[in-house]
mmCIF file of C-alpha atoms in Angstrom:
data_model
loop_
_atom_site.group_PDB
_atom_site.id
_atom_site.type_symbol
_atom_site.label_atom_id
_atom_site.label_comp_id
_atom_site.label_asym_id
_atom_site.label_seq_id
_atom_site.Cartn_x
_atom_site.Cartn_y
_atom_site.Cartn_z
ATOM 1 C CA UNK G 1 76.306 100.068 104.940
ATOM 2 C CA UNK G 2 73.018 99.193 106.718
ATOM 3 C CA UNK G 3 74.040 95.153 107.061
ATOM 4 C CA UNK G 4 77.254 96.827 108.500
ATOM 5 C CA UNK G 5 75.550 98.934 111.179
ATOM 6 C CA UNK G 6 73.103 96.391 112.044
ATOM 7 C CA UNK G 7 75.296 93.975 112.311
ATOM 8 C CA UNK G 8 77.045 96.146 114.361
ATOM 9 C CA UNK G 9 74.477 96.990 116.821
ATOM 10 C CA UNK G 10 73.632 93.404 117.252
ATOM 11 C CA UNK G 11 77.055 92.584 118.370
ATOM 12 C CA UNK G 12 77.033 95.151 121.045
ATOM 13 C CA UNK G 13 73.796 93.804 122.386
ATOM 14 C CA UNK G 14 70.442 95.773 120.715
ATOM 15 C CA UNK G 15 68.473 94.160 118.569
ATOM 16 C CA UNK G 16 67.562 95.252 115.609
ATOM 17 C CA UNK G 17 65.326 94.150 113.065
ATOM 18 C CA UNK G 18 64.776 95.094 108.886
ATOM 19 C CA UNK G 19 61.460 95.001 107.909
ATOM 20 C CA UNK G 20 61.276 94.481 104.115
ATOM 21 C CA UNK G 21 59.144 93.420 101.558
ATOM 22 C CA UNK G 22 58.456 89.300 100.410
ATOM 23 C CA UNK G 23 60.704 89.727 97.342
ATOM 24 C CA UNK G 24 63.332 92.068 99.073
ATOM 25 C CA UNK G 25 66.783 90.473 98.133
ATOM 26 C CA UNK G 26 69.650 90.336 101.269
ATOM 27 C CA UNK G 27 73.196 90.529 99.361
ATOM 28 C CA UNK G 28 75.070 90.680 102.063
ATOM 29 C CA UNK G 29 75.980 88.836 105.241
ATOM 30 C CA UNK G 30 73.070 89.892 107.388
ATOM 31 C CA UNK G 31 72.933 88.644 111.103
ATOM 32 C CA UNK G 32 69.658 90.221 112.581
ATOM 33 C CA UNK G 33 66.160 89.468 112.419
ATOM 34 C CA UNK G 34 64.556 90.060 109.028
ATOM 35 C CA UNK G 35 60.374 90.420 108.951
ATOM 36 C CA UNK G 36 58.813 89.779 105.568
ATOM 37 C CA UNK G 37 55.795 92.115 105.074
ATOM 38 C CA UNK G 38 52.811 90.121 103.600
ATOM 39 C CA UNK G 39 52.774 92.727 100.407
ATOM 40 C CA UNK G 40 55.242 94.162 98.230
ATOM 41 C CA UNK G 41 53.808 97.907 100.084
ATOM 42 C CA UNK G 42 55.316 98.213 103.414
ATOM 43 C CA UNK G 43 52.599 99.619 105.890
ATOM 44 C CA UNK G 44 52.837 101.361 109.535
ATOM 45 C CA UNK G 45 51.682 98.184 110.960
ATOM 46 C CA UNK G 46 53.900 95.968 109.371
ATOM 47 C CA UNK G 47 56.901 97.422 112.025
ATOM 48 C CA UNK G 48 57.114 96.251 115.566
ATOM 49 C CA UNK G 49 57.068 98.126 118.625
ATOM 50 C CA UNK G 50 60.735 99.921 119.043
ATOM 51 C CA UNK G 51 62.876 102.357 120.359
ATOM 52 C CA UNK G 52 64.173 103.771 117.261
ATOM 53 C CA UNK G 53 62.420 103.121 113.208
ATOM 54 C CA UNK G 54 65.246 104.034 110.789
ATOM 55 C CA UNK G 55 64.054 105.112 107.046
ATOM 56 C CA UNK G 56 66.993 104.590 104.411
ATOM 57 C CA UNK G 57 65.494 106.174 101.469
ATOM 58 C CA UNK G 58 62.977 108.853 100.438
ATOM 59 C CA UNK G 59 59.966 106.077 99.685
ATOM 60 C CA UNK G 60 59.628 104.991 103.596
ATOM 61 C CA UNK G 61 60.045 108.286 105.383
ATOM 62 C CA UNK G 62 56.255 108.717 105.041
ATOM 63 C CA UNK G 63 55.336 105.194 106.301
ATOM 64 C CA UNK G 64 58.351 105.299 109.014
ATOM 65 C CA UNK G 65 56.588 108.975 110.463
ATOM 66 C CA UNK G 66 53.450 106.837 110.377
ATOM 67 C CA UNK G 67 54.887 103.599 112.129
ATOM 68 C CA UNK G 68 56.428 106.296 114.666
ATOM 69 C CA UNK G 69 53.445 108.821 115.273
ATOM 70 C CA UNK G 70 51.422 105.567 115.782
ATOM 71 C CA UNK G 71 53.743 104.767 119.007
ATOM 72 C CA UNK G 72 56.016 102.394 117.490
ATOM 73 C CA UNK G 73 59.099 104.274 117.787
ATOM 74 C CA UNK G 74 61.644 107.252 116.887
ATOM 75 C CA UNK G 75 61.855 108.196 113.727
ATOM 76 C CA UNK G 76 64.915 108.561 112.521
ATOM 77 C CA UNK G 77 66.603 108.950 108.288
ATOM 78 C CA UNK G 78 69.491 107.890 107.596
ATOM 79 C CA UNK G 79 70.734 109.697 104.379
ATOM 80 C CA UNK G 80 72.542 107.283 101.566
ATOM 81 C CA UNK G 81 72.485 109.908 98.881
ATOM 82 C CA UNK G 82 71.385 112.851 98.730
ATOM 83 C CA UNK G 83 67.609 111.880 96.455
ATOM 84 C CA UNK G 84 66.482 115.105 95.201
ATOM 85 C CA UNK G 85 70.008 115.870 92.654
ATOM 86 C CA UNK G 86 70.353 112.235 92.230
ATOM 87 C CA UNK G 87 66.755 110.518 91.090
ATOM 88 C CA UNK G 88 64.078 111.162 88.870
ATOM 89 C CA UNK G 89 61.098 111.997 90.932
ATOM 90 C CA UNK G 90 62.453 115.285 92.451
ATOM 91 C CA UNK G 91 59.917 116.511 93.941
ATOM 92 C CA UNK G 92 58.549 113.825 96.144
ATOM 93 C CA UNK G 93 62.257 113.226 97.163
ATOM 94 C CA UNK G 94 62.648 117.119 98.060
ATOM 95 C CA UNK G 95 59.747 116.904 100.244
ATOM 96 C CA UNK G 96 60.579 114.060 101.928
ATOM 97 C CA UNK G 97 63.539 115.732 103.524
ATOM 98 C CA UNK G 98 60.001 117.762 105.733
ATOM 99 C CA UNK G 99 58.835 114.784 107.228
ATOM 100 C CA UNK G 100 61.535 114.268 110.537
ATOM 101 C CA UNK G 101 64.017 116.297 111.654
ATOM 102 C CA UNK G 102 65.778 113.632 112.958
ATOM 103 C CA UNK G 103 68.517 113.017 110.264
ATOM 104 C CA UNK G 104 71.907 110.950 109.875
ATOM 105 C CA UNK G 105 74.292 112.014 106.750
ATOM 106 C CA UNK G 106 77.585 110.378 105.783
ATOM 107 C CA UNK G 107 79.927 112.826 105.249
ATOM 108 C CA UNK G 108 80.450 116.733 105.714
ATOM 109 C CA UNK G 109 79.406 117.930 102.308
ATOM 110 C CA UNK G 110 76.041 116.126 102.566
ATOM 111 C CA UNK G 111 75.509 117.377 105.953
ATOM 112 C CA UNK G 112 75.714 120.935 104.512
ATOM 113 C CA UNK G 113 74.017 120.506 101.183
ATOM 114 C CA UNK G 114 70.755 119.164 103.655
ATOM 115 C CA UNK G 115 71.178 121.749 105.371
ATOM 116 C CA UNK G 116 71.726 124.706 103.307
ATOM 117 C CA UNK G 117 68.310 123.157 101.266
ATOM 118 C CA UNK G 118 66.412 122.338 104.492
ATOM 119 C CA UNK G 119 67.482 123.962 107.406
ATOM 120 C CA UNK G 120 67.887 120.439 108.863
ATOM 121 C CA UNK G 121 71.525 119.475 110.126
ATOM 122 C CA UNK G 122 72.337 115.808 110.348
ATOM 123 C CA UNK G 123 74.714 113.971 112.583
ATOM 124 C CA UNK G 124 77.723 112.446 110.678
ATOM 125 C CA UNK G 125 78.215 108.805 110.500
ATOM 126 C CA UNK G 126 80.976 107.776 108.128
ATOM 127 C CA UNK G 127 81.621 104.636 105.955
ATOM 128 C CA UNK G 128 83.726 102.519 106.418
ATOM 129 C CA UNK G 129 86.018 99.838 104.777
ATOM 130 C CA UNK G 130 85.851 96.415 105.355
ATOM 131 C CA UNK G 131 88.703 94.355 107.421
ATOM 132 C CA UNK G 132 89.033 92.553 104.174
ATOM 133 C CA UNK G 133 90.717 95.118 102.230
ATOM 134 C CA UNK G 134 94.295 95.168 103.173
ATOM 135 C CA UNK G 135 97.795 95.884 101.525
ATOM 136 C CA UNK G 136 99.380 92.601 100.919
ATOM 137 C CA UNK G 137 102.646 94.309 99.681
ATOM 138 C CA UNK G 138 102.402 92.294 96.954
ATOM 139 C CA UNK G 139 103.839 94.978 94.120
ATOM 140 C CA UNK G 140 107.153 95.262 92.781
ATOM 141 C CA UNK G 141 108.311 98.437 91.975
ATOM 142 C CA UNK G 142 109.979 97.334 88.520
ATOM 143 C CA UNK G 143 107.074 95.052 87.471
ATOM 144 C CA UNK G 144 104.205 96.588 84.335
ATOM 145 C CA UNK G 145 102.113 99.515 86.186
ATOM 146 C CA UNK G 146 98.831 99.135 86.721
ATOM 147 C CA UNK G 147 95.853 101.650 86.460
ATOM 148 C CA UNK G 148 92.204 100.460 87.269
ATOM 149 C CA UNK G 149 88.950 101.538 88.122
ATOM 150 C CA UNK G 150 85.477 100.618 88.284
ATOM 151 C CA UNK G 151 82.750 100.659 86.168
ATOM 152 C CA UNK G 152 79.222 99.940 86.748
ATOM 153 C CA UNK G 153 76.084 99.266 84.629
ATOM 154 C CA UNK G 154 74.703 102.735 82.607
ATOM 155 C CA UNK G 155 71.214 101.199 82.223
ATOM 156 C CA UNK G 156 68.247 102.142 84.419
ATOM 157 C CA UNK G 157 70.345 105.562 84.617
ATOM 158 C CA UNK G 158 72.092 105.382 87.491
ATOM 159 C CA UNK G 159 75.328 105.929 86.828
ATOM 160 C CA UNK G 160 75.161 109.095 85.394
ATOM 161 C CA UNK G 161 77.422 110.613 88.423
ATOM 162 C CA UNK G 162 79.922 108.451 87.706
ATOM 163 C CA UNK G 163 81.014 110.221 84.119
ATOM 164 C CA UNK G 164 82.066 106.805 83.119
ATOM 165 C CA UNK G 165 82.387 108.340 79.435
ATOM 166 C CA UNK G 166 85.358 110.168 80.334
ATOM 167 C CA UNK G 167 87.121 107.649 82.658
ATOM 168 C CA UNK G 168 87.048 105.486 79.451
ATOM 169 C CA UNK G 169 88.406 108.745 77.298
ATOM 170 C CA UNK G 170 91.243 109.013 80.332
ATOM 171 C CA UNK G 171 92.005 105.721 80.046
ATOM 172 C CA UNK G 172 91.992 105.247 75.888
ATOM 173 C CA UNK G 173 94.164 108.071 75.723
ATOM 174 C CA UNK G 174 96.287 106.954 78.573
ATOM 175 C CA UNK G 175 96.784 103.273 77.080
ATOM 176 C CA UNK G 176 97.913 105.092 73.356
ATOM 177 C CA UNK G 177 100.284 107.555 75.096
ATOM 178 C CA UNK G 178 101.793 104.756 77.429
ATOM 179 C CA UNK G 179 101.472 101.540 75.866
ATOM 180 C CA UNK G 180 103.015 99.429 78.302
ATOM 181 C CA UNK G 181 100.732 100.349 81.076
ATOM 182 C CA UNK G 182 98.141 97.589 81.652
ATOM 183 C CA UNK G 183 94.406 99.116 82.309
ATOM 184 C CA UNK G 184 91.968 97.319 84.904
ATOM 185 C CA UNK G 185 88.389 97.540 84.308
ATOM 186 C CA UNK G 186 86.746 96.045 87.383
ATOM 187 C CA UNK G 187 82.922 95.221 87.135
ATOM 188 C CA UNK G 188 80.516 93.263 88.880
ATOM 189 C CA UNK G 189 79.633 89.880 86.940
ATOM 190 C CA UNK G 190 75.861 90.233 87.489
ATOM 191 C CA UNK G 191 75.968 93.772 86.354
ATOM 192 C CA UNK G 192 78.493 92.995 83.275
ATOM 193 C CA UNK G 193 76.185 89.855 81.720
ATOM 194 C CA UNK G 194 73.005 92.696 82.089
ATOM 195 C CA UNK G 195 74.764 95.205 80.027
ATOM 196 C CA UNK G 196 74.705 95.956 76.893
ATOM 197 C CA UNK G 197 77.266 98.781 77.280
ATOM 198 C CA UNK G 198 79.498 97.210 79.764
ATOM 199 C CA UNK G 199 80.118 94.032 77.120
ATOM 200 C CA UNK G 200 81.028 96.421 74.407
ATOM 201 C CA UNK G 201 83.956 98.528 76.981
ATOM 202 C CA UNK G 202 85.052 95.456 78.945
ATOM 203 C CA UNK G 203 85.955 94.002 75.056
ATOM 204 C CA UNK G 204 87.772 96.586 74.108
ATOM 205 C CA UNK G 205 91.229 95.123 73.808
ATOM 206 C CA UNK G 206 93.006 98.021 75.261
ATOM 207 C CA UNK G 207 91.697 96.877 78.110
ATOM 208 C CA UNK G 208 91.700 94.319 80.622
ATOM 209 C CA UNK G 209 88.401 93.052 82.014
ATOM 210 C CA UNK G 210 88.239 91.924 85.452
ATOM 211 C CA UNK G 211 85.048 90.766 87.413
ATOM 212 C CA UNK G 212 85.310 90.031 91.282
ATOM 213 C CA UNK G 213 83.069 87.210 92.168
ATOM 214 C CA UNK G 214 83.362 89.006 96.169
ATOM 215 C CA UNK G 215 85.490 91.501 98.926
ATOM 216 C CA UNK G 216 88.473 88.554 98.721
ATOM 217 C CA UNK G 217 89.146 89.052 95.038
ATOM 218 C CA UNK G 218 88.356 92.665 94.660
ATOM 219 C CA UNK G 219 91.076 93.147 97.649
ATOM 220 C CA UNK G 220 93.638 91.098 95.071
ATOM 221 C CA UNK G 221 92.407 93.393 91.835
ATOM 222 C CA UNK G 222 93.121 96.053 94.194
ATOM 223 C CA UNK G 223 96.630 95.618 95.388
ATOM 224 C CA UNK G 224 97.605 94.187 92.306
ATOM 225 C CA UNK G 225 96.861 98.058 91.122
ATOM 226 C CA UNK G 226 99.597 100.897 91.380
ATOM 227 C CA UNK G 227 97.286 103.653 90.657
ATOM 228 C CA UNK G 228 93.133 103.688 90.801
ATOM 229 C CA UNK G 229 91.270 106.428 89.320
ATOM 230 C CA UNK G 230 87.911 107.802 89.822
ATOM 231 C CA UNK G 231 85.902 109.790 87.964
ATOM 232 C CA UNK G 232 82.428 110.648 90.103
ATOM 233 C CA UNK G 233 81.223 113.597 89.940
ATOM 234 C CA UNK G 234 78.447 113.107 93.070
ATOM 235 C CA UNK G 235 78.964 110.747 95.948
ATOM 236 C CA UNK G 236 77.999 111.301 99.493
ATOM 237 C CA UNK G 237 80.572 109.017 100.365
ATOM 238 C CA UNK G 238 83.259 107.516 97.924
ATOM 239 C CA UNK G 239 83.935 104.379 98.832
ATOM 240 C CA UNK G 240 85.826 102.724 96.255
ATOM 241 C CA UNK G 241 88.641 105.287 96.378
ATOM 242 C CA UNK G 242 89.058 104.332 100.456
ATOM 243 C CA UNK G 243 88.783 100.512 99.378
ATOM 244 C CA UNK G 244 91.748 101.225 96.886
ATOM 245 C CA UNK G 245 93.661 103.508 99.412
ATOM 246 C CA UNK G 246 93.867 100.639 102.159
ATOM 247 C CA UNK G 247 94.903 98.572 99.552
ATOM 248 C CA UNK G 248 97.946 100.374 98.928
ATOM 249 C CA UNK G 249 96.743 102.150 95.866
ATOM 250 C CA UNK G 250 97.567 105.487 94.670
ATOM 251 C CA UNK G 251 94.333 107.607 94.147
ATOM 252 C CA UNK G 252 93.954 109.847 91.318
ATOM 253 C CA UNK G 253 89.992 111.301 91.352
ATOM 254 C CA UNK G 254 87.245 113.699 90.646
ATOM 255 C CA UNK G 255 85.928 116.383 93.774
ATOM 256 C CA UNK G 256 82.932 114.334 94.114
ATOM 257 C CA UNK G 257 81.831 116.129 97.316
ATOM 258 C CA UNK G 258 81.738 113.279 99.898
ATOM 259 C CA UNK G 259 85.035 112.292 99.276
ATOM 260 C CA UNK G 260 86.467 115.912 100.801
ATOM 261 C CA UNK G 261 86.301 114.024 103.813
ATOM 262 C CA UNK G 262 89.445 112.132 103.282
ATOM 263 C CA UNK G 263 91.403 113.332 100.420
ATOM 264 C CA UNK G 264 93.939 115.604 100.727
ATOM 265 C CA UNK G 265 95.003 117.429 97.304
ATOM 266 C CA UNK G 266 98.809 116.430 97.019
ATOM 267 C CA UNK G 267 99.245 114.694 100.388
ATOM 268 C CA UNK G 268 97.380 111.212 99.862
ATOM 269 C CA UNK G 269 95.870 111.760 96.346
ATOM 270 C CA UNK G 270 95.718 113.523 93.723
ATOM 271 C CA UNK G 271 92.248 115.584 93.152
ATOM 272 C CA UNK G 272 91.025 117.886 90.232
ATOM 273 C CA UNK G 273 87.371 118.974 89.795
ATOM 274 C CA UNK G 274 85.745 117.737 86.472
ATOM 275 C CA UNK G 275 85.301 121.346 84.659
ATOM 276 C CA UNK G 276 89.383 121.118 84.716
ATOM 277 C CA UNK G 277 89.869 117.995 82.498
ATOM 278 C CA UNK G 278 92.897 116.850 84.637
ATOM 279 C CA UNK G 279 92.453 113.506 84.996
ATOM 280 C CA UNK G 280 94.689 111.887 82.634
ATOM 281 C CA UNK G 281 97.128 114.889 83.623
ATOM 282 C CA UNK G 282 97.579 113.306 87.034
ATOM 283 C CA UNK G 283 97.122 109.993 86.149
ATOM 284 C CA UNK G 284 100.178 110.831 83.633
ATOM 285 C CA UNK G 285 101.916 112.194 86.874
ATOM 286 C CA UNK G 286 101.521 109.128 88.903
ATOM 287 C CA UNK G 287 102.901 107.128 86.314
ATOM 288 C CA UNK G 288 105.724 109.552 85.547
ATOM 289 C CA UNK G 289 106.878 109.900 89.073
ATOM 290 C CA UNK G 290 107.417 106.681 91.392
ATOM 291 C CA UNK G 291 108.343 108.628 94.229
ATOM 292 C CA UNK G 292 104.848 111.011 94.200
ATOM 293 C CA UNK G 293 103.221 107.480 93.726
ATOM 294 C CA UNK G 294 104.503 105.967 96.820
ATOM 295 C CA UNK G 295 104.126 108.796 99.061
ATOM 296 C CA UNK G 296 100.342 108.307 97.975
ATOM 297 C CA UNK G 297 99.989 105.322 98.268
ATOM 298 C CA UNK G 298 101.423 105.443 101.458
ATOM 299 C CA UNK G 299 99.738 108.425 103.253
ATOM 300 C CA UNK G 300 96.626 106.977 101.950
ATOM 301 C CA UNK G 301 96.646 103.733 103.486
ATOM 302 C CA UNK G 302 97.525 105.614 106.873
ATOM 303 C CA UNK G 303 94.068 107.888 106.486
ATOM 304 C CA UNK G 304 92.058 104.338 105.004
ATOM 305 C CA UNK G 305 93.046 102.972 108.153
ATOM 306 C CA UNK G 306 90.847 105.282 110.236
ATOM 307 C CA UNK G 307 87.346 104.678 108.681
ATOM 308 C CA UNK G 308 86.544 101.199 110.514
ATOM 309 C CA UNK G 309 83.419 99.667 110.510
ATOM 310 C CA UNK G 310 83.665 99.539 114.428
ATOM 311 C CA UNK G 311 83.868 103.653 114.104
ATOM 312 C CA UNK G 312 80.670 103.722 112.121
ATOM 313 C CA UNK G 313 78.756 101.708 114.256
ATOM 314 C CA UNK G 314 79.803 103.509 117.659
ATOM 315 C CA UNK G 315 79.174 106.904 115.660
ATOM 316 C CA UNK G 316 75.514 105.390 114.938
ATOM 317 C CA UNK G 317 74.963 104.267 118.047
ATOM 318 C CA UNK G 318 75.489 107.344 119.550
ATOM 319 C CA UNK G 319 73.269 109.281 117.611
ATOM 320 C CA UNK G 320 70.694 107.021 117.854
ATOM 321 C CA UNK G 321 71.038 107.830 121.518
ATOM 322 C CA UNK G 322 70.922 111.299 121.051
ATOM 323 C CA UNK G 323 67.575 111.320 119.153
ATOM 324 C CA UNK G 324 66.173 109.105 121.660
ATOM 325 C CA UNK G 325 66.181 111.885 124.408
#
């Protein structure tokens, strides 16, 4: 998301810089000027005189507040997760919510969860979903159905919001009770050669393992899929289910808080919180019921279609603005 709003802002004329450490990694394509700090430690004076200094996570709001009362700039968070429920070191991450009042959050949920804890109300910039996920109408209505969803790596510990034990219970018991169903798990190579736990599900043979090398092939695992199922339990913003929604999949998930903001129980998904144990219950209805499925998958594509990249950026923009006054 931050190559995507920088890249962004660059293209309508500011420019913007990161400022990261020497062995900082850049996975994505990045089009604005990167600074290298000459220690692992990012300091105040490592930033350069701006208008606006934008911390991304709980670690740099201290040094950003520094960089900024030092006359470098407006501080300003941007909120990727909500730290203090997610992480380890609670405490630091709690506090760190103190430091500037000037706050971006993703999605509505988040924005009241910060606030309800803090008293601090963010401005709302949304995700959005790249121009290369797109519904290639590629399915055929009497071809095998397919169910998929994503799976990511367990160690390090964190993925415990993304009750990956159960999606693999949904989908075992989904595979035994409809056998001719083919079931997609889609996993990062880098993060599936790491993983001890990964290797043992991907080789499960009720199960087939796919591994998208980038966006392009992803977008083909995606519209090759009828139905995609999530089970997160904590997400600021959901992206995957969007991803799959554009794609012309139908969406069966878990209230994960962040996504609220653009499903609709019964009108472009079907939702269930995780205390109700309904997932395989409406995956089991999607399958059952081709008409349900379609109407999905095609109300969801129509509310995909509205979180744009371009959006995002004009939505940051603008409140950079506003905290500049």
């Amino acid at each position: 998301m931050l190559v995507e709003l920088a890249n962004g802002l660059a293209h309508k004329g500011h420019h913007v810089t990161f400022v990261m450490p020497p062995g900082g990694v850049i996975e994505y394509p990045n089009k604005v000027q990167v600074i290298r700090t000459p220690r692992a430690e990012i300091k105040a004076e490592d930033f350069p005189v701006s208008d606006i200094i934008v911390s991304n996570f709980y670690t740099l709001t201290n040094v950003c507040e520094q960089a900024s009362l030092a006359g470098k700039g407006v501080h300003v968070r941007i909120s990727l997760c909500y730290e203090p429920v997610f992480l380890d070191d609670h405490e630091a991450s709690f506090k760190s919510y103190h430091v500037s009042k000037n706050l971006i959050v993703l999605s509505s949920w988040q924005q009241q969860l910060i606030k309800l804890n803090h008293g601090i109300e963010g401005k709302i910039v949304p995700v959005g979903v790249s121009d290369v996920f797109k519904n290639m109408n590629i399915r055929k209505d009497n071809k095998q159905i397919e169910v998929s969803g994503i799976v990511r790596i367990t160690e390090g510990g964190y993925s415990w919001h993304r009750e990956q034990e159960y999606l693999i219970s949904v989908f075992t018991k989904l595979k035994q009770t409809y056998p001719a169903i083919k079931i997609n798990l889609i996993t990062p190579p880098s993060e599936l050669k790491s993983s001890r736990w990964l290797k043992q599900v991907h080789g499960n043979r009720l199960f087939q393992s796919l591994t998208p090398l980038n966006d392009q092939q992803l977008n083909m695992f995606l519209n090759r899929s009828d139905i995609f199922v999530s089970s997160s339990t904590y997400d600021t913003a959901s992206l995957p289910g969007l991803e799959a929604m554009k794609c012309g999949a139908a969406l069966a998930t878990v209230y994960s808080g962040g996504n609220m903001d653009y499903c609709r129980n019964g009108e472009n998904c079907l939702l269930s919180y995780r205390h109700e144990n309904k997932l395989f219950r409406d995956v089991s209805t999607l399958i059952q019921q081709p008409n349900l499925r379609n109407k999905l998958r095609v109300e969801g594509g129509k509310e995909a279609a509205k979180w744009t990249w371009n959006r995002s950026v004009n939505q940051f923009e603008q409140a950079l603005t506003s905290f500049k006054k």
